[in-house]
Amino acid sequence: MATRAQRQYIGGRAVAAESGKTLKVEDPSTGRTIAEVQHSGRADVDAAVKAAAAAFPAWSARTPGERSLALLKLADAVESRKRSLARAESANAGKPISAVGLEIDAVVDNLRFFAGAARNMEGKAVAEYLPGRTSMIRRDPVGVVASIAPWNYPLLMAGWKIGPALVTGNTVVLKPSARTPLTALMLGRIAMEEEIFPDGVFNVITGPGDDVGAYLARHPGVAMVSVTGDTATGKKIAAAASDSVKRLHLELGGKAPVLVFDDADIDLVAETMRAASFWNAGQDCTAACRVIAGPKVYERLVAAMADRIKTIKVGKTEDKSTEMGPLISEAQRKRVAGFVRRIDGKAEVVVGGSELRGRGHYYRPTLIAGASQSAEIIQEEVFGPVVTVQRAKDEDQILAWANDCRFGLASSVWTSDIARAFKVSKALQYGTVWVNDHFTLASEMPHGGFKESGYGKDQSMYALEDYTVAKHIMVRSE
Ligand code: NAD
């Protein structure tokens, strides 16, 4: 069996796990095994970190222009394989084929952005802050970066991580989620076959988080850990990293509030929620999952959202008309169903609220109205196709409830009053605030959280800063 399993990429070679162990990979829309990959062990992690460390001096010494060119080549190679990557991502992550192409486009755009942006990085202007001493600032790469990615956007999250890390001169060991390793392995193969990076600069290993990920994250040869995942995972990694004071980049959970004031365009809110709450079956850290409406628009909004949610086409991922696919696993479906079951009459299930019979881990698009602010469904990340709507008594309560949450990743404000939009945007404790919109991203703009959503930014120049260290050089100049 081990010989049939897809290889991992270490030091520029496609290799099997030392132990000979493999892992099965499933299509969540059928529950069938579609591939087998290597189950890395300590020896593989050691080899990948060693290869990355050996490649670091030469790679970090290259000019930004040379590293940028490599990233551009990778972007071109991904773009030219868009169809096969989209098919693999759709099958492995349960994404509708009609939607997944946008994610591949976003990866390409992101890599190209970082390729250009890295050539524009600047230190502070050289100046004499003390008499006879000239100071300058460099931004140096950190070293070997462990990039640990989640299952909800496997290739996109891999791209967000490796782009800024590699272009600034770091070397990378990428570990995708054990559920969704296929497109990361394709990325590794593309990079190897096209000789995009020198050997060891970009390594891909596969295996479960609790052993392989944990060992990688506390490896003494790793200088920085970048993880996108659950807040509980981020906390474990932060605790493990404290031993050797590793740098951390943590993109964790979310529970995005949608603040709908009484002067909002209700049809626009309902139409936007149809997509922003249910894209990727709601398995999105910025999903519009927690709508808080003013008293005058609450009833109308619940009705408008219910009408639209009922029209979402759930189906086979390869069917081009499908808008929503399955959840990633049976465990995730059970988890989502548990949240809805525990509402237990304390809120109204307006639409959905049940599993779909048949093969695959499908759950119906679900709308829940009237849950209390302290309810589990309001406070915890469900990570499924479930959106709540709450009625606030006034404007102050809309804002207070929005901020009453341990997460702080993304939010949106819906109003026709521009002054209110500015005032509320400032008061929200979230890393992104959309006004009269939700979900849209740009490679040039940062993505990252407040509070338990973590720290560090993806995308934008801020990510380039996160993957480098500011160094002060002071020269006696007189
Ligand atoms: P997860 O935490 O289970 O796994 C994420 C990655 O961490 C996987 O590769 C996993 O193998 C690895 N991992 C797990 N335990 C580990 C450990 N102890 N040490 C090292 N690595 C470990 O998350 P998931 O279920 O794959 O993804 C869903 C979560 O990701 C949600 O909470 C979601 O909000 C979050 N997410 C956040 C963002 C963001 O930008 N903030 C983006 C996407 C997803």
PDB file of C-alpha atoms in Angstrom, residues 19-149:
ATOM      1  CA  SER A  19       7.833   4.407   8.929  1.00  0.00           C
ATOM      2  CA  GLY A  20       6.021   3.228   5.775  1.00  0.00           C
ATOM      3  CA  LYS A  21       2.751   4.366   7.362  1.00  0.00           C
ATOM      4  CA  THR A  22       0.067   5.979   5.234  1.00  0.00           C
ATOM      5  CA  LEU A  23      -3.200   7.850   5.720  1.00  0.00           C
ATOM      6  CA  LYS A  24      -6.440   7.604   3.767  1.00  0.00           C
ATOM      7  CA  VAL A  25      -7.938  10.731   2.241  1.00  0.00           C
ATOM      8  CA  GLU A  26     -11.712  11.008   1.808  1.00  0.00           C
ATOM      9  CA  ASP A  27     -14.144  12.807  -0.500  1.00  0.00           C
ATOM     10  CA  PRO A  28     -16.596  14.359   1.998  1.00  0.00           C
ATOM     11  CA  SER A  29     -19.396  14.398  -0.576  1.00  0.00           C
ATOM     12  CA  THR A  30     -19.381  10.581  -0.816  1.00  0.00           C
ATOM     13  CA  GLY A  31     -17.413   9.381   2.193  1.00  0.00           C
ATOM     14  CA  ARG A  32     -15.228   7.360  -0.181  1.00  0.00           C
ATOM     15  CA  THR A  33     -11.444   7.120   0.010  1.00  0.00           C
ATOM     16  CA  ILE A  34      -9.928   8.970  -2.956  1.00  0.00           C
ATOM     17  CA  ALA A  35      -6.226   8.858  -2.169  1.00  0.00           C
ATOM     18  CA  GLU A  36      -3.568   7.758   0.249  1.00  0.00           C
ATOM     19  CA  VAL A  37      -0.764   9.954   1.538  1.00  0.00           C
ATOM     20  CA  GLN A  38       2.241   9.504   3.781  1.00  0.00           C
ATOM     21  CA  HIS A  39       1.871   9.544   7.524  1.00  0.00           C
ATOM     22  CA  SER A  40       4.998  11.452   8.512  1.00  0.00           C
ATOM     23  CA  GLY A  41       6.842  10.543  11.641  1.00  0.00           C
ATOM     24  CA  ARG A  42       9.558  12.249  13.626  1.00  0.00           C
ATOM     25  CA  ALA A  43      12.244  11.122  11.195  1.00  0.00           C
ATOM     26  CA  ASP A  44      10.432  12.826   8.294  1.00  0.00           C
ATOM     27  CA  VAL A  45       9.893  16.033  10.237  1.00  0.00           C
ATOM     28  CA  ASP A  46      13.578  16.024  11.256  1.00  0.00           C
ATOM     29  CA  ALA A  47      14.595  15.502   7.615  1.00  0.00           C
ATOM     30  CA  ALA A  48      12.326  18.304   6.356  1.00  0.00           C
ATOM     31  CA  VAL A  49      13.527  20.786   8.973  1.00  0.00           C
ATOM     32  CA  LYS A  50      17.150  19.799   8.288  1.00  0.00           C
ATOM     33  CA  ALA A  51      16.659  20.321   4.543  1.00  0.00           C
ATOM     34  CA  ALA A  52      14.995  23.695   5.124  1.00  0.00           C
ATOM     35  CA  ALA A  53      17.765  24.799   7.506  1.00  0.00           C
ATOM     36  CA  ALA A  54      20.472  23.765   5.026  1.00  0.00           C
ATOM     37  CA  ALA A  55      18.769  25.738   2.245  1.00  0.00           C
ATOM     38  CA  PHE A  56      18.287  28.886   4.326  1.00  0.00           C
ATOM     39  CA  PRO A  57      21.718  30.600   4.009  1.00  0.00           C
ATOM     40  CA  ALA A  58      21.778  30.559   0.197  1.00  0.00           C
ATOM     41  CA  TRP A  59      18.067  31.315  -0.259  1.00  0.00           C
ATOM     42  CA  SER A  60      18.092  34.230   2.174  1.00  0.00           C
ATOM     43  CA  ALA A  61      21.175  35.631   0.412  1.00  0.00           C
ATOM     44  CA  ARG A  62      19.367  35.846  -2.932  1.00  0.00           C
ATOM     45  CA  THR A  63      18.100  39.235  -4.041  1.00  0.00           C
ATOM     46  CA  PRO A  64      14.427  40.113  -3.596  1.00  0.00           C
ATOM     47  CA  GLY A  65      14.218  40.182  -7.388  1.00  0.00           C
ATOM     48  CA  GLU A  66      15.404  36.555  -7.679  1.00  0.00           C
ATOM     49  CA  ARG A  67      13.037  35.303  -4.992  1.00  0.00           C
ATOM     50  CA  SER A  68      10.218  37.296  -6.504  1.00  0.00           C
ATOM     51  CA  LEU A  69      10.825  35.640  -9.876  1.00  0.00           C
ATOM     52  CA  ALA A  70      10.509  32.187  -8.281  1.00  0.00           C
ATOM     53  CA  LEU A  71       7.163  33.149  -6.777  1.00  0.00           C
ATOM     54  CA  LEU A  72       5.951  34.483 -10.118  1.00  0.00           C
ATOM     55  CA  LYS A  73       6.897  31.158 -11.719  1.00  0.00           C
ATOM     56  CA  LEU A  74       4.971  29.304  -9.051  1.00  0.00           C
ATOM     57  CA  ALA A  75       1.940  31.559  -9.654  1.00  0.00           C
ATOM     58  CA  ASP A  76       2.118  30.885 -13.403  1.00  0.00           C
ATOM     59  CA  ALA A  77       2.421  27.135 -12.814  1.00  0.00           C
ATOM     60  CA  VAL A  78      -0.592  27.143 -10.486  1.00  0.00           C
ATOM     61  CA  GLU A  79      -2.594  29.186 -12.978  1.00  0.00           C
ATOM     62  CA  SER A  80      -1.774  26.820 -15.821  1.00  0.00           C
ATOM     63  CA  ARG A  81      -2.991  23.874 -13.713  1.00  0.00           C
ATOM     64  CA  LYS A  82      -6.109  25.605 -12.492  1.00  0.00           C
ATOM     65  CA  ARG A  83      -8.475  22.880 -13.687  1.00  0.00           C
ATOM     66  CA  SER A  84      -6.663  19.948 -12.123  1.00  0.00           C
ATOM     67  CA  LEU A  85      -6.083  21.833  -8.871  1.00  0.00           C
ATOM     68  CA  ALA A  86      -9.753  22.866  -8.779  1.00  0.00           C
ATOM     69  CA  ARG A  87     -10.891  19.281  -9.351  1.00  0.00           C
ATOM     70  CA  ALA A  88      -8.627  17.954  -6.605  1.00  0.00           C
ATOM     71  CA  GLU A  89      -9.663  20.678  -4.142  1.00  0.00           C
ATOM     72  CA  SER A  90     -13.340  20.114  -4.908  1.00  0.00           C
ATOM     73  CA  ALA A  91     -13.082  16.359  -4.373  1.00  0.00           C
ATOM     74  CA  ASN A  92     -10.914  16.541  -1.273  1.00  0.00           C
ATOM     75  CA  ALA A  93     -12.557  19.471   0.556  1.00  0.00           C
ATOM     76  CA  GLY A  94     -16.148  18.947  -0.636  1.00  0.00           C
ATOM     77  CA  LYS A  95     -16.315  22.266  -2.475  1.00  0.00           C
ATOM     78  CA  PRO A  96     -18.759  22.905  -5.331  1.00  0.00           C
ATOM     79  CA  ILE A  97     -16.793  22.853  -8.586  1.00  0.00           C
ATOM     80  CA  SER A  98     -18.534  26.108  -9.585  1.00  0.00           C
ATOM     81  CA  ALA A  99     -16.970  27.915  -6.619  1.00  0.00           C
ATOM     82  CA  VAL A 100     -13.514  26.437  -6.216  1.00  0.00           C
ATOM     83  CA  GLY A 101     -11.967  28.084  -9.286  1.00  0.00           C
ATOM     84  CA  LEU A 102     -12.215  31.441  -7.496  1.00  0.00           C
ATOM     85  CA  GLU A 103      -9.983  30.087  -4.760  1.00  0.00           C
ATOM     86  CA  ILE A 104      -7.300  29.043  -7.243  1.00  0.00           C
ATOM     87  CA  ASP A 105      -7.501  32.516  -8.841  1.00  0.00           C
ATOM     88  CA  ALA A 106      -7.059  34.041  -5.387  1.00  0.00           C
ATOM     89  CA  VAL A 107      -3.937  31.915  -4.731  1.00  0.00           C
ATOM     90  CA  VAL A 108      -2.412  33.082  -8.014  1.00  0.00           C
ATOM     91  CA  ASP A 109      -3.215  36.736  -7.299  1.00  0.00           C
ATOM     92  CA  ASN A 110      -1.825  36.439  -3.787  1.00  0.00           C
ATOM     93  CA  LEU A 111       1.478  34.915  -4.929  1.00  0.00           C
ATOM     94  CA  ARG A 112       1.830  37.633  -7.569  1.00  0.00           C
ATOM     95  CA  PHE A 113       1.071  40.337  -5.030  1.00  0.00           C
ATOM     96  CA  PHE A 114       3.789  39.056  -2.683  1.00  0.00           C
ATOM     97  CA  ALA A 115       6.245  38.697  -5.570  1.00  0.00           C
ATOM     98  CA  GLY A 116       5.812  42.403  -6.342  1.00  0.00           C
ATOM     99  CA  ALA A 117       5.426  43.692  -2.809  1.00  0.00           C
ATOM    100  CA  ALA A 118       8.612  42.058  -1.509  1.00  0.00           C
ATOM    101  CA  ARG A 119      10.667  44.155  -3.915  1.00  0.00           C
ATOM    102  CA  ASN A 120       9.227  47.264  -2.297  1.00  0.00           C
ATOM    103  CA  MET A 121       9.997  46.463   1.323  1.00  0.00           C
ATOM    104  CA  GLU A 122      11.729  49.303   3.076  1.00  0.00           C
ATOM    105  CA  GLY A 123      13.594  49.789   6.319  1.00  0.00           C
ATOM    106  CA  LYS A 124      13.472  53.146   8.069  1.00  0.00           C
ATOM    107  CA  ALA A 125      15.382  55.973   6.395  1.00  0.00           C
ATOM    108  CA  VAL A 126      19.020  56.115   7.375  1.00  0.00           C
ATOM    109  CA  ALA A 127      19.524  58.893   9.931  1.00  0.00           C
ATOM    110  CA  GLU A 128      21.733  60.173  12.780  1.00  0.00           C
ATOM    111  CA  TYR A 129      19.646  59.786  15.931  1.00  0.00           C
ATOM    112  CA  LEU A 130      22.750  60.318  18.059  1.00  0.00           C
ATOM    113  CA  PRO A 131      25.614  62.613  17.108  1.00  0.00           C
ATOM    114  CA  GLY A 132      28.239  60.679  15.168  1.00  0.00           C
ATOM    115  CA  ARG A 133      26.132  57.527  14.907  1.00  0.00           C
ATOM    116  CA  THR A 134      24.284  56.510  11.757  1.00  0.00           C
ATOM    117  CA  SER A 135      21.319  54.170  12.180  1.00  0.00           C
ATOM    118  CA  MET A 136      19.532  52.032   9.667  1.00  0.00           C
ATOM    119  CA  ILE A 137      16.854  49.365   9.772  1.00  0.00           C
ATOM    120  CA  ARG A 138      16.974  46.072   7.858  1.00  0.00           C
ATOM    121  CA  ARG A 139      14.216  43.500   7.743  1.00  0.00           C
ATOM    122  CA  ASP A 140      15.795  40.043   7.892  1.00  0.00           C
ATOM    123  CA  PRO A 141      14.121  36.653   7.330  1.00  0.00           C
ATOM    124  CA  VAL A 142      13.442  34.588  10.432  1.00  0.00           C
ATOM    125  CA  GLY A 143      14.780  31.171   9.329  1.00  0.00           C
ATOM    126  CA  VAL A 144      12.842  27.920   8.970  1.00  0.00           C
ATOM    127  CA  VAL A 145       9.090  28.539   9.075  1.00  0.00           C
ATOM    128  CA  ALA A 146       6.624  25.748   9.920  1.00  0.00           C
ATOM    129  CA  SER A 147       3.455  26.538   7.961  1.00  0.00           C
ATOM    130  CA  ILE A 148       0.502  24.601   9.352  1.00  0.00           C
ATOM    131  CA  ALA A 149      -2.706  24.907   7.329  1.00  0.00           C
TER     132      ALA A 149
END
